[in-house]
Coordinates of C-alpha atoms and ligand atoms in Angstrom, one line a residue:
M1 CA 32.4 -17.0 98.7
S2 CA 34.6 -18.3 95.9
A3 CA 38.2 -19.2 96.5
T4 CA 39.3 -17.6 93.3
K5 CA 39.7 -13.8 93.3
Y6 CA 39.2 -11.8 90.1
I7 CA 41.1 -8.8 88.8
F8 CA 39.8 -6.8 85.8
V9 CA 42.1 -4.6 83.7
T10 CA 40.4 -1.9 81.7
G11 CA 42.0 0.8 79.6
G12 CA 41.2 4.4 78.7
V13 CA 42.4 7.5 76.8
T14 CA 43.9 5.5 73.9
S15 CA 44.5 2.0 72.9
S16 CA 48.0 0.5 72.7
L17 CA 48.8 1.5 76.3
G18 CA 50.0 -2.0 77.0
K19 CA 47.2 -3.5 79.1
G20 CA 48.4 -7.0 78.1
I21 CA 51.9 -6.3 79.4
V22 CA 50.7 -4.7 82.7
A23 CA 48.3 -7.7 83.2
A24 CA 51.1 -10.1 82.4
S25 CA 53.6 -8.3 84.7
L26 CA 51.2 -8.2 87.6
A27 CA 50.5 -11.9 87.0
K28 CA 54.2 -12.6 87.1
L29 CA 54.6 -10.8 90.4
L30 CA 51.8 -12.7 91.9
Q31 CA 53.0 -16.0 90.5
A32 CA 56.5 -15.2 91.9
R33 CA 54.9 -15.0 95.3
G34 CA 53.6 -18.6 94.9
L35 CA 50.0 -17.8 93.8
S36 CA 48.5 -19.6 90.9
V37 CA 47.4 -17.1 88.3
T38 CA 46.0 -17.0 84.8
I39 CA 45.0 -14.2 82.5
Q40 CA 42.2 -14.0 80.0
K41 CA 41.4 -11.5 77.3
F42 CA 38.0 -10.3 76.2
D43 CA 38.0 -8.8 72.7
P44 CA 35.1 -6.7 71.8
Y45 CA 34.9 -7.5 68.1
L46 CA 32.5 -9.7 66.2
N47 CA 34.8 -12.2 64.7
V48 CA 34.4 -15.4 66.7
D49 CA 38.2 -15.6 66.9
P50 CA 41.1 -13.7 65.2
G51 CA 41.9 -16.7 63.0
T52 CA 40.2 -15.2 60.0
L53 CA 41.8 -11.8 60.4
N54 CA 44.6 -10.6 58.2
P55 CA 47.7 -10.0 60.4
Y56 CA 47.6 -6.3 59.3
E57 CA 44.3 -6.0 61.2
H58 CA 45.3 -7.5 64.5
G59 CA 48.9 -8.7 64.4
E60 CA 49.8 -12.3 64.8
C61 CA 47.2 -15.0 65.5
Y62 CA 48.5 -16.9 68.6
V63 CA 47.6 -20.6 68.8
T64 CA 47.3 -22.5 72.1
D65 CA 47.8 -26.1 72.9
D66 CA 44.1 -26.9 72.6
G67 CA 44.1 -25.4 69.1
A68 CA 42.4 -22.1 69.8
E69 CA 43.3 -19.2 67.5
T70 CA 43.7 -16.3 69.8
D71 CA 44.8 -12.7 70.3
L72 CA 48.5 -12.1 70.5
D73 CA 48.3 -10.9 74.1
L74 CA 47.9 -14.6 75.0
G75 CA 51.5 -15.0 73.7
H76 CA 52.6 -12.4 76.3
Y77 CA 50.7 -14.2 79.0
E78 CA 52.5 -17.4 78.2
R79 CA 55.9 -15.8 77.7
F80 CA 55.7 -14.1 81.1
L81 CA 54.1 -17.0 83.1
S82 CA 55.4 -20.1 81.3
T83 CA 52.0 -21.7 81.8
P84 CA 49.8 -22.7 78.9
T85 CA 46.6 -20.8 78.0
S86 CA 43.6 -22.2 76.2
Q87 CA 40.4 -21.3 74.4
A88 CA 38.9 -20.2 77.7
N89 CA 41.6 -17.4 77.9
N90 CA 40.3 -15.5 74.9
V91 CA 36.7 -14.7 74.3
T92 CA 35.4 -12.3 71.7
T93 CA 32.0 -10.6 71.4
G94 CA 31.5 -12.8 68.4
R95 CA 32.0 -15.9 70.4
I96 CA 29.6 -14.6 73.1
Y97 CA 26.9 -13.8 70.6
H98 CA 27.5 -17.1 68.7
T99 CA 26.8 -19.1 71.9
V100 CA 23.8 -17.1 72.9
I101 CA 22.2 -17.2 69.4
S102 CA 22.9 -20.9 69.0
K103 CA 21.2 -21.5 72.4
E104 CA 18.3 -19.4 71.2
R105 CA 17.9 -21.5 68.1
E106 CA 18.0 -24.7 70.3
G107 CA 15.1 -23.3 72.2
A108 CA 17.0 -22.7 75.4
F109 CA 15.2 -19.4 76.1
L110 CA 11.8 -20.5 74.8
G111 CA 9.2 -17.8 75.4
K112 CA 11.7 -15.2 76.4
T113 CA 13.0 -12.1 74.6
V114 CA 16.7 -12.6 74.2
Q115 CA 18.5 -9.4 75.1
I116 CA 22.0 -7.9 75.7
V117 CA 21.1 -7.6 79.4
P118 CA 20.7 -10.2 80.8
H119 CA 21.6 -12.8 78.2
I120 CA 24.8 -11.5 76.7
T121 CA 26.0 -10.2 80.0
D122 CA 25.2 -13.6 81.7
E123 CA 27.2 -15.3 79.0
I124 CA 30.1 -12.9 79.6
K125 CA 29.9 -13.6 83.3
R126 CA 29.9 -17.3 82.7
N127 CA 33.1 -16.9 80.7
I128 CA 34.7 -14.8 83.5
Q129 CA 34.0 -17.6 86.0
L130 CA 35.0 -20.5 83.7
L131 CA 38.7 -20.4 84.6
G132 CA 38.0 -19.8 88.3
E133 CA 35.7 -22.7 88.5
S134 CA 38.4 -25.0 87.3
G135 CA 39.7 -24.8 90.8
K136 CA 43.2 -24.3 89.4
Y137 CA 43.7 -20.6 90.1
D138 CA 44.0 -18.4 93.1
I139 CA 43.6 -15.4 90.8
V140 CA 42.1 -14.8 87.4
I141 CA 43.0 -11.6 85.6
T142 CA 40.6 -10.5 82.9
E143 CA 41.8 -7.9 80.4
I144 CA 39.0 -6.1 78.7
G145 CA 40.1 -5.1 75.2
G146 CA 39.4 -1.7 73.7
C147 CA 38.9 1.6 75.6
V148 CA 36.2 2.7 78.0
G149 CA 33.8 4.8 76.1
D150 CA 33.7 2.4 73.1
I151 CA 30.1 1.3 72.4
E152 CA 31.3 -2.2 71.9
S153 CA 32.9 -2.5 75.3
L154 CA 29.7 -1.7 77.2
P155 CA 28.3 -5.2 77.6
F156 CA 31.6 -6.3 79.0
L157 CA 31.7 -3.4 81.5
E158 CA 28.1 -4.1 82.5
A159 CA 29.0 -7.7 83.1
V160 CA 32.0 -6.7 85.2
R161 CA 29.8 -4.3 87.2
Q162 CA 27.2 -7.0 88.0
F163 CA 29.9 -9.6 88.7
R164 CA 31.6 -7.3 91.2
W165 CA 28.3 -6.6 92.9
E166 CA 27.4 -10.3 93.1
M167 CA 30.8 -11.3 94.5
G168 CA 30.8 -8.7 97.2
P169 CA 33.7 -6.8 98.7
N170 CA 37.4 -7.9 98.5
E171 CA 36.7 -10.6 95.9
T172 CA 37.3 -8.5 92.8
L173 CA 39.5 -5.6 91.8
V174 CA 39.6 -3.2 88.9
I175 CA 42.8 -1.8 87.6
H176 CA 42.4 1.0 85.1
L177 CA 45.2 1.8 82.7
T178 CA 45.4 5.4 81.4
L179 CA 47.8 7.8 79.8
V180 CA 49.3 10.8 81.5
P181 CA 50.7 12.7 78.5
Y182 CA 53.6 15.1 78.6
L183 CA 53.1 18.4 76.7
N184 CA 56.4 19.4 75.5
A185 CA 55.4 23.0 74.8
A186 CA 54.2 23.4 78.4
K187 CA 56.8 21.1 79.8
E188 CA 54.1 19.5 81.9
L189 CA 52.5 16.2 82.6
K190 CA 48.7 16.4 82.2
T191 CA 46.2 14.5 84.3
K192 CA 42.9 15.7 82.7
P193 CA 42.6 12.7 80.2
T194 CA 43.0 10.3 83.2
Q195 CA 40.3 12.2 85.1
H196 CA 38.0 12.0 82.1
S197 CA 38.7 8.4 81.6
V198 CA 37.9 7.5 85.2
K199 CA 34.7 9.6 85.0
L200 CA 33.7 7.7 81.9
L201 CA 34.4 4.3 83.6
S202 CA 32.5 5.5 86.7
E203 CA 29.4 6.1 84.5
T204 CA 29.2 2.4 83.8
G205 CA 29.0 1.8 87.6
I206 CA 32.6 0.6 87.9
H207 CA 35.0 2.5 90.1
P208 CA 38.6 1.6 89.7
D209 CA 40.6 0.5 92.7
I210 CA 44.0 1.1 91.2
L211 CA 45.1 3.4 88.4
V212 CA 48.1 2.5 86.4
C213 CA 49.3 5.6 84.5
R214 CA 51.4 5.2 81.4
T215 CA 53.9 8.1 81.2
E216 CA 57.1 9.1 79.5
H217 CA 58.3 10.9 82.6
P218 CA 58.3 10.0 86.3
L219 CA 55.1 11.0 88.1
P220 CA 55.9 13.5 90.9
T221 CA 54.1 13.2 94.3
D222 CA 52.0 16.3 93.8
L223 CA 50.7 14.9 90.5
R224 CA 49.9 11.6 92.1
K225 CA 48.0 13.4 94.9
K226 CA 46.0 15.3 92.3
V227 CA 45.1 12.1 90.4
A228 CA 44.2 10.4 93.7
L229 CA 42.0 13.3 94.8
F230 CA 40.1 13.8 91.5
C231 CA 39.8 10.1 90.7
N232 CA 38.8 8.9 94.1
V233 CA 41.6 6.4 94.7
N234 CA 44.3 6.2 97.4
I235 CA 47.5 7.9 96.6
N236 CA 49.4 4.6 96.9
S237 CA 47.0 3.2 94.3
V238 CA 48.3 5.6 91.7
I239 CA 50.9 3.5 90.0
E240 CA 53.4 4.9 87.5
A241 CA 54.1 2.9 84.4
I242 CA 57.0 4.6 82.8
D243 CA 58.1 3.7 79.3
A244 CA 60.6 0.8 79.5
D245 CA 63.5 -0.3 77.4
T246 CA 62.0 -3.8 77.1
I247 CA 58.6 -5.2 78.0
Y248 CA 60.5 -7.6 80.3
D249 CA 61.5 -4.7 82.6
V250 CA 57.8 -4.1 83.4
P251 CA 57.4 -6.7 86.2
L252 CA 60.3 -5.1 88.0
L253 CA 59.0 -1.6 87.4
M254 CA 55.6 -2.7 88.7
K255 CA 57.2 -4.2 91.8
K256 CA 59.1 -1.0 92.5
E257 CA 55.7 0.8 92.4
K258 CA 54.3 -2.0 94.7
L259 CA 51.4 -2.9 92.4
D260 CA 51.4 -6.4 93.7
E261 CA 51.3 -5.3 97.3
R262 CA 48.4 -3.0 96.6
V263 CA 46.5 -5.8 94.8
L264 CA 47.1 -8.2 97.6
A265 CA 46.0 -5.7 100.3
K266 CA 42.8 -4.8 98.4
L267 CA 41.9 -8.4 97.9
K268 CA 42.7 -9.1 101.5
L269 CA 45.2 -11.8 100.6
S270 CA 47.8 -12.1 103.2
N271 CA 50.8 -13.2 101.2
K272 CA 53.9 -12.3 103.0
V273 CA 56.3 -14.0 100.6
E274 CA 58.6 -11.7 98.6
P275 CA 58.4 -12.4 94.9
D276 CA 61.1 -14.8 93.7
L277 CA 62.3 -13.2 90.5
D278 CA 65.8 -14.6 90.5
S279 CA 65.5 -16.4 87.1
W280 CA 63.8 -13.4 85.6
K281 CA 66.6 -11.1 86.8
I282 CA 69.2 -13.5 85.4
F283 CA 67.4 -13.3 82.0
L284 CA 67.4 -9.5 82.1
G285 CA 71.1 -9.4 83.1
K286 CA 72.0 -11.5 80.1
L287 CA 69.6 -9.6 77.8
K288 CA 71.2 -6.3 78.7
N289 CA 74.8 -7.4 78.7
P290 CA 75.4 -9.3 75.5
T291 CA 78.9 -10.5 74.6
S292 CA 78.2 -11.0 70.9
E293 CA 75.9 -9.7 68.2
V294 CA 74.2 -11.3 65.2
T295 CA 71.9 -10.2 62.5
I296 CA 69.1 -12.4 61.4
A297 CA 67.3 -11.7 58.1
L298 CA 63.6 -12.3 58.7
V299 CA 62.0 -12.9 55.3
G300 CA 58.2 -12.5 55.2
K301 CA 55.4 -10.7 53.6
Y302 CA 54.0 -8.8 56.6
V303 CA 57.3 -7.1 57.5
E304 CA 55.8 -3.6 57.6
L305 CA 54.0 -4.7 60.8
P306 CA 56.4 -6.4 63.3
D307 CA 53.3 -7.4 65.4
A308 CA 52.5 -9.9 62.6
Y309 CA 55.6 -11.9 63.8
K310 CA 55.4 -11.1 67.5
S311 CA 56.2 -14.6 68.9
I312 CA 59.1 -15.0 66.5
T313 CA 60.7 -11.7 67.5
E314 CA 60.1 -12.5 71.2
A315 CA 61.6 -16.0 70.8
F316 CA 64.7 -14.4 69.4
I317 CA 64.9 -12.1 72.5
H318 CA 64.7 -15.2 74.7
A319 CA 67.2 -17.2 72.7
G320 CA 69.5 -14.2 72.3
A321 CA 69.6 -13.7 76.1
M322 CA 70.3 -17.4 76.6
N323 CA 73.3 -17.0 74.3
E324 CA 74.2 -13.6 75.8
C325 CA 73.9 -12.3 72.3
K326 CA 72.2 -9.3 70.9
V327 CA 70.0 -10.5 68.0
N328 CA 69.2 -7.8 65.4
I329 CA 66.3 -8.6 63.1
R330 CA 66.5 -7.2 59.6
W331 CA 63.0 -7.3 58.1
I332 CA 63.1 -8.3 54.5
S333 CA 59.9 -8.2 52.4
S334 CA 59.9 -11.4 50.4
E335 CA 58.3 -9.5 47.5
T336 CA 61.4 -7.4 47.0
L337 CA 63.7 -10.5 46.8
L338 CA 64.7 -11.5 43.3
K339 CA 67.4 -14.0 42.2
D340 CA 69.6 -11.1 41.1
N341 CA 69.3 -8.9 44.3
L342 CA 69.7 -11.7 46.9
E343 CA 73.3 -10.9 47.5
Y344 CA 72.5 -7.2 48.1
H345 CA 69.7 -8.0 50.6
L346 CA 71.1 -11.0 52.4
R347 CA 74.9 -10.5 52.4
F348 CA 74.9 -9.2 56.0
A349 CA 72.8 -12.1 57.4
D350 CA 74.3 -14.4 60.0
G351 CA 71.1 -16.4 59.8
I352 CA 68.0 -16.5 57.6
L353 CA 64.5 -17.2 58.9
V354 CA 61.7 -17.7 56.4
A355 CA 58.5 -16.8 58.1
P356 CA 55.1 -18.6 58.2
G357 CA 52.4 -17.3 55.8
F358 CA 49.5 -18.0 53.5
G359 CA 48.9 -17.4 49.8
E360 CA 51.1 -16.8 46.8
R361 CA 52.3 -13.2 47.4
G362 CA 56.0 -13.2 48.1
L363 CA 56.4 -16.9 47.7
E364 CA 59.2 -16.9 45.0
G365 CA 61.2 -14.4 47.1
K366 CA 61.0 -16.8 50.1
I367 CA 62.1 -19.7 47.9
A368 CA 65.1 -17.6 46.6
A369 CA 66.1 -16.8 50.2
V370 CA 66.1 -20.5 51.0
Q371 CA 68.4 -21.2 48.0
Y372 CA 70.8 -18.5 49.1
A373 CA 71.0 -19.9 52.7
R374 CA 71.4 -23.4 51.4
E375 CA 74.1 -22.7 48.9
N376 CA 76.1 -20.3 51.1
N377 CA 75.9 -22.5 54.2
I378 CA 74.2 -19.7 56.1
P379 CA 72.2 -21.0 59.2
F380 CA 68.6 -21.4 58.0
F381 CA 65.3 -21.9 59.8
G382 CA 62.0 -22.1 58.0
I383 CA 58.7 -22.1 60.0
C384 CA 55.6 -23.6 58.5
L385 CA 55.3 -21.9 55.1
G386 CA 59.1 -21.3 55.5
M387 CA 59.6 -25.1 55.8
Q388 CA 57.4 -25.7 52.8
C389 CA 59.5 -23.2 50.8
A390 CA 62.6 -25.1 51.8
V391 CA 61.0 -28.3 50.5
I392 CA 60.0 -26.6 47.2
E393 CA 63.4 -25.1 46.7
F394 CA 65.1 -28.4 47.2
A395 CA 62.8 -30.1 44.7
R396 CA 63.4 -27.5 42.1
N397 CA 67.2 -27.0 42.5
V398 CA 68.5 -30.3 43.8
L399 CA 66.0 -32.9 42.7
G400 CA 65.5 -31.3 39.3
L401 CA 61.7 -31.1 39.6
K402 CA 61.6 -27.7 38.0
D403 CA 57.8 -27.2 38.3
A404 CA 57.6 -28.3 41.9
S405 CA 55.3 -26.2 44.1
S406 CA 52.7 -26.3 46.8
T407 CA 49.1 -27.0 45.7
E408 CA 48.2 -23.9 47.8
M409 CA 50.0 -21.7 45.2
N410 CA 49.7 -23.8 42.1
K411 CA 46.9 -26.4 41.9
D412 CA 48.1 -27.9 38.7
T413 CA 51.8 -28.3 39.5
A414 CA 53.3 -31.4 38.0
H415 CA 55.2 -32.0 41.3
P416 CA 53.0 -31.2 44.4
V417 CA 55.8 -31.7 46.9
I418 CA 53.6 -29.8 49.3
N419 CA 50.0 -31.0 49.2
M420 CA 46.8 -30.3 51.0
M421 CA 46.3 -32.7 54.0
E422 CA 43.8 -35.5 53.4
S423 CA 41.9 -34.3 56.5
Q424 CA 41.5 -30.8 54.9
K425 CA 40.1 -31.8 51.5
N426 CA 36.4 -31.7 52.5
V427 CA 36.7 -28.6 54.7
T428 CA 34.6 -25.7 53.3
M429 CA 34.4 -23.4 56.3
K430 CA 37.3 -21.1 56.9
G431 CA 37.1 -20.3 60.7
G432 CA 38.9 -22.7 63.1
T433 CA 39.3 -25.5 60.6
M434 CA 43.0 -25.7 60.0
R435 CA 45.2 -28.4 61.7
L436 CA 45.4 -26.5 64.9
G437 CA 47.1 -26.9 68.3
A438 CA 49.6 -29.3 69.8
Y439 CA 50.5 -32.6 68.2
P440 CA 53.2 -35.1 69.1
C441 CA 56.3 -35.5 67.0
E442 CA 59.0 -38.1 67.2
L443 CA 62.6 -37.1 66.3
T444 CA 65.2 -39.4 64.7
K445 CA 68.0 -40.3 67.1
G446 CA 71.3 -38.7 66.0
S447 CA 69.6 -36.1 63.8
K448 CA 70.2 -32.3 64.2
A449 CA 66.7 -32.0 65.5
Y450 CA 67.2 -34.7 68.1
N451 CA 70.4 -33.0 69.2
I452 CA 68.7 -29.7 69.5
Y453 CA 65.9 -31.0 71.7
G454 CA 68.0 -33.6 73.5
K455 CA 65.0 -36.0 73.5
S456 CA 62.9 -37.9 70.9
K457 CA 59.3 -37.1 71.9
I458 CA 58.1 -33.5 71.6
M459 CA 54.8 -31.7 71.4
E460 CA 54.5 -28.6 69.2
R461 CA 51.7 -26.4 68.0
H462 CA 50.4 -26.2 64.4
R463 CA 48.4 -24.0 62.2
H464 CA 48.2 -25.2 58.6
R465 CA 46.3 -27.0 55.8
Y466 CA 49.2 -28.2 53.7
E467 CA 51.9 -30.7 54.3
F468 CA 55.0 -32.5 52.9
N469 CA 54.0 -35.0 50.3
N470 CA 55.3 -38.3 51.5
K471 CA 55.4 -39.7 47.9
Y472 CA 58.6 -37.7 47.4
L473 CA 60.2 -38.6 50.7
K474 CA 62.6 -41.2 49.3
Q475 CA 63.9 -38.8 46.7
Y476 CA 64.5 -36.1 49.3
E477 CA 66.3 -38.4 51.7
K478 CA 68.5 -39.8 48.9
E479 CA 69.8 -36.3 48.1
G480 CA 70.3 -35.2 51.7
M481 CA 67.1 -33.5 52.9
L482 CA 66.0 -35.7 55.8
A483 CA 62.6 -35.9 57.5
T484 CA 63.8 -36.1 61.1
G485 CA 60.5 -35.2 62.9
I486 CA 57.5 -37.3 62.2
N487 CA 54.0 -37.4 63.7
P488 CA 53.8 -40.9 65.1
E489 CA 50.1 -41.4 64.3
T490 CA 49.6 -39.7 60.9
K491 CA 53.2 -40.0 59.7
L492 CA 53.1 -36.3 58.7
V493 CA 56.5 -34.8 58.2
E494 CA 57.0 -32.2 60.9
I495 CA 60.7 -31.4 60.6
V496 CA 63.1 -31.5 57.6
E497 CA 66.8 -30.9 57.8
L498 CA 69.8 -30.9 55.5
K499 CA 72.5 -33.5 56.2
D500 CA 75.3 -31.5 54.7
H501 CA 74.8 -28.0 56.0
P502 CA 75.9 -26.5 59.3
F503 CA 72.3 -25.5 60.3
F504 CA 69.3 -26.0 58.1
I505 CA 66.0 -26.8 59.8
G506 CA 62.4 -26.5 58.6
S507 CA 59.5 -27.1 61.0
Q508 CA 55.9 -27.6 59.9
F509 CA 54.9 -26.5 63.5
H510 CA 55.4 -23.1 65.1
P511 CA 58.1 -23.4 67.8
E512 CA 57.9 -19.6 68.5
L513 CA 54.6 -20.1 70.2
K514 CA 56.2 -22.1 73.0
S515 CA 59.2 -19.9 73.7
T516 CA 59.1 -18.2 77.1
V517 CA 61.5 -16.1 79.2
E518 CA 62.1 -19.0 81.5
N519 CA 62.1 -21.7 78.8
P520 CA 63.5 -20.3 75.6
H521 CA 62.8 -22.6 72.7
P522 CA 65.7 -24.9 71.9
I523 CA 65.5 -24.5 68.1
F524 CA 65.8 -20.7 68.5
V525 CA 68.6 -21.1 71.0
K526 CA 70.6 -23.3 68.7
F527 CA 69.8 -21.2 65.6
V528 CA 71.2 -18.1 67.3
K529 CA 74.2 -20.2 68.4
A530 CA 74.7 -21.3 64.8
A531 CA 74.4 -17.6 63.7
I532 CA 77.1 -16.6 66.2
D533 CA 79.4 -19.4 64.9
F534 CA 78.7 -18.3 61.3
S535 CA 79.4 -14.7 62.1
K536 CA 82.7 -15.6 63.7
S537 CA 83.7 -17.7 60.8
K538 CA 83.3 -14.7 58.5
K539 CA 85.8 -12.6 60.4
Ligands
LIG1 N1 49.9 -21.7 54.1 C1 50.5 -22.9 54.6 C2 49.6 -24.0 55.0 O1 48.4 -23.7 55.3 C3 51.4 -22.5 55.8 C4 50.7 -22.0 57.0 C5 51.6 -21.3 58.0 O2 52.7 -20.9 57.6 N2 51.1 -21.1 59.2 O3 49.9 -25.1 55.1

């Protein structure tokens, strides 16, 4: 018998029911009882990781400390648990097949026919156990992406079925998330889709232990009874997941429904400690009772899909709560920004954030937004490409290098102030080859960056191929754009800031990836503070 217990979260009826949030909320409750928990996500698509996907396809690509490019749900896991995830926490069908087929080529299965069952399912089971075997966790929660009934989920469900059988009773648990729709015309909540979804799951040999029912209205007792009877679960295992004002309410809603107690009882874990959610509640109190309000202009090219900037918007929620301030995000498509409409689009902004990104589309609009922030003393924060735009803008408008650009956008620029990193020049493959993951950075004492962090040694996560061109550093520093965060080994510039501006910071790394409810990121916290001060100064 293994010491680690395993919980699987499946979904039915529709996608987007919030499996990731339910998994993260349950993990939070278990963690708050003193258990050590991690969450992994299985994604049933063929890309080896989401790093090669356009954000429109799958939202933001979340990067872990160990440099894995992963699904955005891992961001939720980290934001809820404040513990880091890694490559082992996100596995796609593509990665599973890649491993099995590479082994086949090595001759590992010589003489055998390589098949979905057992070879693919064995590899899935190996990945389920990987985190448990580390000995670090009491509980591993595995979220199975997609919906039951999808062809592509089948190998995962078969692996879960086998795994459960092999582990024996009380070692594993399946939570199935479904939808109980409300038919307005009939003024009724309907259980049939849930019944069908459970039936479909049962056909794979998996019977759910707990049903979590997404709903817009409270579930009355008679409806819970009906679901329990028709779906073969205990009535107290029918859990209501009502729409919440914020995802951060969900742990408390799940606690009210006793999801954690049901899980512990079913896994025969005798944990009598009440969850300690004090800091979580303090955060929620501040989030819901702001004493001020600011508007941040978020300038990017994927603004039609807020999921593309998920970690940024969540980091603003954490930083807003810390400042007891409501942060409104105004999404501005960088393609619509032109020099002569900047005032129209940005006049309301108490702070301007230029977002990360790739490619030429919308670049000039981003550069124009930087200029507007710099010249009007509006708090500015540029992340990755946003920082690179700040560097380009400064070259063009302050250093007088009119043609300055990044070689990503203009290979032949006379002034490549942003240049491809040396280490990237011979890279030909696209997947997983950027500068990825956590790297150390040293901050200059007395700088704005140093004051923000309150220390000189930091670690932040990266995802880029281009960098500040150090040949120009002296010119920049002479005119007041300072490189105040440097990688101690490679000397890459990780932070730039303006000497004579109330708040103007560009980071080559992605601080948003490390902001959590319990540890809001200091740059976001201070950026919101600067926006509050700026908004007061306008009155
Ligand atoms: N396209 C830029 C680079 O590769 C910035 C990347 C980003 O914003 N994540 O360097």
